[in-house]
CSV table of C-alpha atoms in Angstrom, one decimal:
chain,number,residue,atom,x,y,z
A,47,UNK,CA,-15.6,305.3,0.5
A,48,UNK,CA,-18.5,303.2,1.6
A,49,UNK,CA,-22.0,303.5,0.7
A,50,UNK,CA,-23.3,300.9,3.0
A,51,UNK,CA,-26.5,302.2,5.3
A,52,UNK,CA,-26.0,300.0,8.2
A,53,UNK,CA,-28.3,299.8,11.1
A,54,UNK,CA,-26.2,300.1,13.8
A,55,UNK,CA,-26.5,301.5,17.3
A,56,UNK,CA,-25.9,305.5,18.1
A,57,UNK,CA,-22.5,307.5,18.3
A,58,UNK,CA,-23.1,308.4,22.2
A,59,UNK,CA,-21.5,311.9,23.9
A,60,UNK,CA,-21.8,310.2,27.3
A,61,UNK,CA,-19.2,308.7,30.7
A,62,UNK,CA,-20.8,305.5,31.1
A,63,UNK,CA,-20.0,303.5,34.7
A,64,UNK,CA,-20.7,300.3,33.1
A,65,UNK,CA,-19.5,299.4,28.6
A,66,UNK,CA,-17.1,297.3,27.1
A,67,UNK,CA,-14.0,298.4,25.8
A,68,UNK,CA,-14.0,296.8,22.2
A,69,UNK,CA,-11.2,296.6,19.5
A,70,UNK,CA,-10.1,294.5,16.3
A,71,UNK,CA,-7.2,293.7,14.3
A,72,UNK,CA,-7.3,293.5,11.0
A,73,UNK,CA,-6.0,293.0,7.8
A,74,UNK,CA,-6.3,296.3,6.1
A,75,UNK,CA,-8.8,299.4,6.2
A,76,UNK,CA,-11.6,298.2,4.3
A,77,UNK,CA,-14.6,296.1,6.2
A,78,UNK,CA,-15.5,295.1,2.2
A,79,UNK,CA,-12.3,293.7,1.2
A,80,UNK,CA,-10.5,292.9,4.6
A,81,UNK,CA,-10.4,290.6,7.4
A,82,UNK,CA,-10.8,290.6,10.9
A,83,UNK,CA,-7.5,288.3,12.8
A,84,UNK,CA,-8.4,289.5,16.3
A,85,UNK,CA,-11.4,290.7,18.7
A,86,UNK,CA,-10.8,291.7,22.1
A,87,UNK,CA,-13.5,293.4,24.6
A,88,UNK,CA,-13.0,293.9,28.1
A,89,UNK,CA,-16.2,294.5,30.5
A,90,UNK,CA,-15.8,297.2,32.9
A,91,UNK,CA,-18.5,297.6,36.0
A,92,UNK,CA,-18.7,300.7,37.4
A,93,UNK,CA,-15.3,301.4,36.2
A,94,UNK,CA,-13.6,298.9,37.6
A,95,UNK,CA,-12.4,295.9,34.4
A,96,UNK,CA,-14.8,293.0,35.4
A,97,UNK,CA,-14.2,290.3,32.6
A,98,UNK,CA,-12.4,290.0,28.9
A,99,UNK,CA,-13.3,288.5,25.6
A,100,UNK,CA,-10.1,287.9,23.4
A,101,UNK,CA,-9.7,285.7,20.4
A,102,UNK,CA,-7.6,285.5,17.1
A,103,UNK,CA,-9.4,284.4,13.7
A,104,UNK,CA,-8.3,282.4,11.1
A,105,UNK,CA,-8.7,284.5,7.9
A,106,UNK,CA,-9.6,283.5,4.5
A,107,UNK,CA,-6.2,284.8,2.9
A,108,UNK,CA,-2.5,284.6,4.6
A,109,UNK,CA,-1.6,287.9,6.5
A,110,UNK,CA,0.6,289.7,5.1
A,111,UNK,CA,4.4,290.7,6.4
A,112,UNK,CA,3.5,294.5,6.8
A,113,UNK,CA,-0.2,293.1,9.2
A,114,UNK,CA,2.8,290.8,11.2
A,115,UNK,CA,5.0,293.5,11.6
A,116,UNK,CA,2.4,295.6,12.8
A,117,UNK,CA,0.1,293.9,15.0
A,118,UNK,CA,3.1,290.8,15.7
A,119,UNK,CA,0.5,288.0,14.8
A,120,UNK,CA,1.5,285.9,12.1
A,121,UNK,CA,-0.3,283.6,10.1
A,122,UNK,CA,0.9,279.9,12.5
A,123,UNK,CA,-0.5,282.0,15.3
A,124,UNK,CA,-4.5,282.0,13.9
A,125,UNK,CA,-3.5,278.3,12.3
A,126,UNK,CA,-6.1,276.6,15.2
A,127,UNK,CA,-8.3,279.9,15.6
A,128,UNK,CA,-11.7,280.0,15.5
A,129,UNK,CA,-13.0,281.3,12.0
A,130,UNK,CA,-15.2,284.8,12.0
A,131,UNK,CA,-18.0,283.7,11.9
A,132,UNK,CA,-17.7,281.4,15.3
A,133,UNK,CA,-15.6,284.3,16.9
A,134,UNK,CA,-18.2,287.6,15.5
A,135,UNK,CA,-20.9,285.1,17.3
A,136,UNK,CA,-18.9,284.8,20.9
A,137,UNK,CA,-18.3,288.7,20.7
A,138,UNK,CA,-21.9,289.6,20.3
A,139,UNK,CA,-23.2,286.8,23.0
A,140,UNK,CA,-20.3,288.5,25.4
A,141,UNK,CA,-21.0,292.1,24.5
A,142,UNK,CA,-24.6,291.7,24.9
A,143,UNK,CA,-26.9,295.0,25.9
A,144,UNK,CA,-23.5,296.8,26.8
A,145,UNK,CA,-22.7,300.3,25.8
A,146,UNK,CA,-19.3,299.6,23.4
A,147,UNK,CA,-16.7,301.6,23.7
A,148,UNK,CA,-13.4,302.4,21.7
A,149,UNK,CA,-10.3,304.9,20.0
A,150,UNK,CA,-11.9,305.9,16.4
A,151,UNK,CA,-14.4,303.1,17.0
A,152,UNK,CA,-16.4,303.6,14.3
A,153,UNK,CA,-13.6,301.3,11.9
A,154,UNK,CA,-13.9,298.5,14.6
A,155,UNK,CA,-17.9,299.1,15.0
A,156,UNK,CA,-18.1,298.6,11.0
A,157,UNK,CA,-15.7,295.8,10.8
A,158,UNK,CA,-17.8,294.0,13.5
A,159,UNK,CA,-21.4,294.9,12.4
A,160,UNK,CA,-20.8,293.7,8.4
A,161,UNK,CA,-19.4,290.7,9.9
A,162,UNK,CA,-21.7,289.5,12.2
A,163,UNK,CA,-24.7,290.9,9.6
A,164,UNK,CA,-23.0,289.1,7.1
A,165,UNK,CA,-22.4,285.8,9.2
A,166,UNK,CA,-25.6,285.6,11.3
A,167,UNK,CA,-28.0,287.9,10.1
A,168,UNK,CA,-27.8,289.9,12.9
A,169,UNK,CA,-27.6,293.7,13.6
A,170,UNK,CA,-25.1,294.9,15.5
A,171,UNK,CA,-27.2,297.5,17.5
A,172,UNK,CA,-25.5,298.3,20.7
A,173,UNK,CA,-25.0,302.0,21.1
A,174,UNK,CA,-21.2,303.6,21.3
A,175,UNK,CA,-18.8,306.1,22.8
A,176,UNK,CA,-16.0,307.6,20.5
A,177,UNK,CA,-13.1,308.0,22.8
A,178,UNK,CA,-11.1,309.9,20.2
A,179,UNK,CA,-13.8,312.5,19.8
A,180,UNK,CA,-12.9,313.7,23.8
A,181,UNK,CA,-9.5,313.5,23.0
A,182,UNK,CA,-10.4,316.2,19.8
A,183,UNK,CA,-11.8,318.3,22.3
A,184,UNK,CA,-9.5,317.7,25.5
A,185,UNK,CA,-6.2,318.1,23.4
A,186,UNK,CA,-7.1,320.4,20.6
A,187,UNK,CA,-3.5,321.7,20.3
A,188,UNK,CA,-1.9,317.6,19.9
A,189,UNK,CA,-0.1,317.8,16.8
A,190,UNK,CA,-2.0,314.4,16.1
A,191,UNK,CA,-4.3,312.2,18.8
A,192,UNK,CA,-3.8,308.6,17.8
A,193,UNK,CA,-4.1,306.5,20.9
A,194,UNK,CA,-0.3,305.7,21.5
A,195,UNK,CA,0.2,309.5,21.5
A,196,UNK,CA,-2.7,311.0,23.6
A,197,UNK,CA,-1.7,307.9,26.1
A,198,UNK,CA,2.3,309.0,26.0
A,199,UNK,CA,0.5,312.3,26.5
A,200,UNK,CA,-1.1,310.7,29.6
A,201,UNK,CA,1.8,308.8,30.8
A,202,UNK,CA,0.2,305.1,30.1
A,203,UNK,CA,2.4,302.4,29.2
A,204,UNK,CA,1.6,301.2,25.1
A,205,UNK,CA,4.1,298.2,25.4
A,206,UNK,CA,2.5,295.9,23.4
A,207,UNK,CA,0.1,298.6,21.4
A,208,UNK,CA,-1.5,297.0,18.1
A,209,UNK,CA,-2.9,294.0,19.6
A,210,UNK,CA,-6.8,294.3,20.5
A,211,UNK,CA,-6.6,293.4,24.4
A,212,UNK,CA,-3.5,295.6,25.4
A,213,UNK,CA,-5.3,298.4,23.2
A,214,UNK,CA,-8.8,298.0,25.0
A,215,UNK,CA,-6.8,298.3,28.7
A,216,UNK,CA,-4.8,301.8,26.3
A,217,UNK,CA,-8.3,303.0,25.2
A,218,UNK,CA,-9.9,302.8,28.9
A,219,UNK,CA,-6.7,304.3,30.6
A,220,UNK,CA,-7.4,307.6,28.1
A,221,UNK,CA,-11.0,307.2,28.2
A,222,UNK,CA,-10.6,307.9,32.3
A,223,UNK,CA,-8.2,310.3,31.8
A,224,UNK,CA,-10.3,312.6,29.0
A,225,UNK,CA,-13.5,311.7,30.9
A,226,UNK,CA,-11.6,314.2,34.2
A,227,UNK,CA,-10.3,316.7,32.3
A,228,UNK,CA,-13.7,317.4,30.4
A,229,UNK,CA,-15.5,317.1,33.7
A,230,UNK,CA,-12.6,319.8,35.2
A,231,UNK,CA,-13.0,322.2,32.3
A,232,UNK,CA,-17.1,321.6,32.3
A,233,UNK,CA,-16.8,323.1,36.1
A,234,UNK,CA,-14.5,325.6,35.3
A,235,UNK,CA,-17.1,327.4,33.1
């Protein structure tokens, strides 16, 4: 368990018109000890998907079979990528003021905020929206609510789930779906 304080933005309750959809692959569960291989965000307007940020990173140390099987990106795939602390720089300059989005966000949130703090000195502050926390409340009775079930739930394609751009466009399908279903059972009360 971590004891890092970080300074990061707010965990928001909230159906913003305008945030960026925001995921990561990695190479394991801990933002101390593993690395970052992929950063994806896509920009939505008013709803509506209005430009993407996607790039693979070079790690430190080889990625390992299980991380390949997983996610499909293997180690001659991030041979020419940028490394993190190029790629943590892009992603901040392209996510700029937005309101970040994401399924169980807070691992990609921590990932990217002790990477960029670590690279640049800089606080990632942006505010964020929990997607899985509507699907908690929407879907109480789910025998579990990863993404790839609450969107099989929802009838949204997950070809090609477990890589960070395919898994923003999963995350905002969900997002709009949840986002209706609170606002119908909000109304019904």
């Amino acid at each position: 368990m971590s004891t890092v304080k970080r300074r990061k933005g707010k965990s928001r309750i909230a159906f913003p018109k305008d945030y960026c959809v925001v995921d990561i692959e990695t190479t394991g569960l801990s933002p101390e000890e593993c690395e970052i291989i992929e950063i994806a965000a896509v920009r939505y307007r008013n709803g509506v998907k209005s430009e993407v940020f996607n790039t693979l990173i070079k790690p430190q140390n080889p990625i390992s079979a299980f991380i390949t099987g997983l996610t499909g990106i293997t180690n001659d795939m991030v041979n020419d990528a940028p490394d993190i602390s190029e790629a943590i720089k892009a992603f901040y300059d392209f996510a700029g003021n937005d309101m970040l989005m994401g399924y169980n966000v807070n691992f990609d949130i921590n990932f990217l905020y002790d990477n960029l703090l670590r690279c640049h000195g800089i606080y990632l502050e942006n505010d964020f929206v929990d997607v899985l926390r509507f699907a908690r409340k929407v879907l109480p009775l789910m025998p579990d609510r990863k993404q790839t079930s609450v969107a099989a739930h929802y009838g949204i394609e997950i070809k090609g789930a477990h890589r960070a751009e395919k898994d923003c466009e999963i995350c905002n399908a969900c997002y709009i779906h949840l986002r209706e279903e609170m606002r119908r059972l909000e109304t019904e009360k």
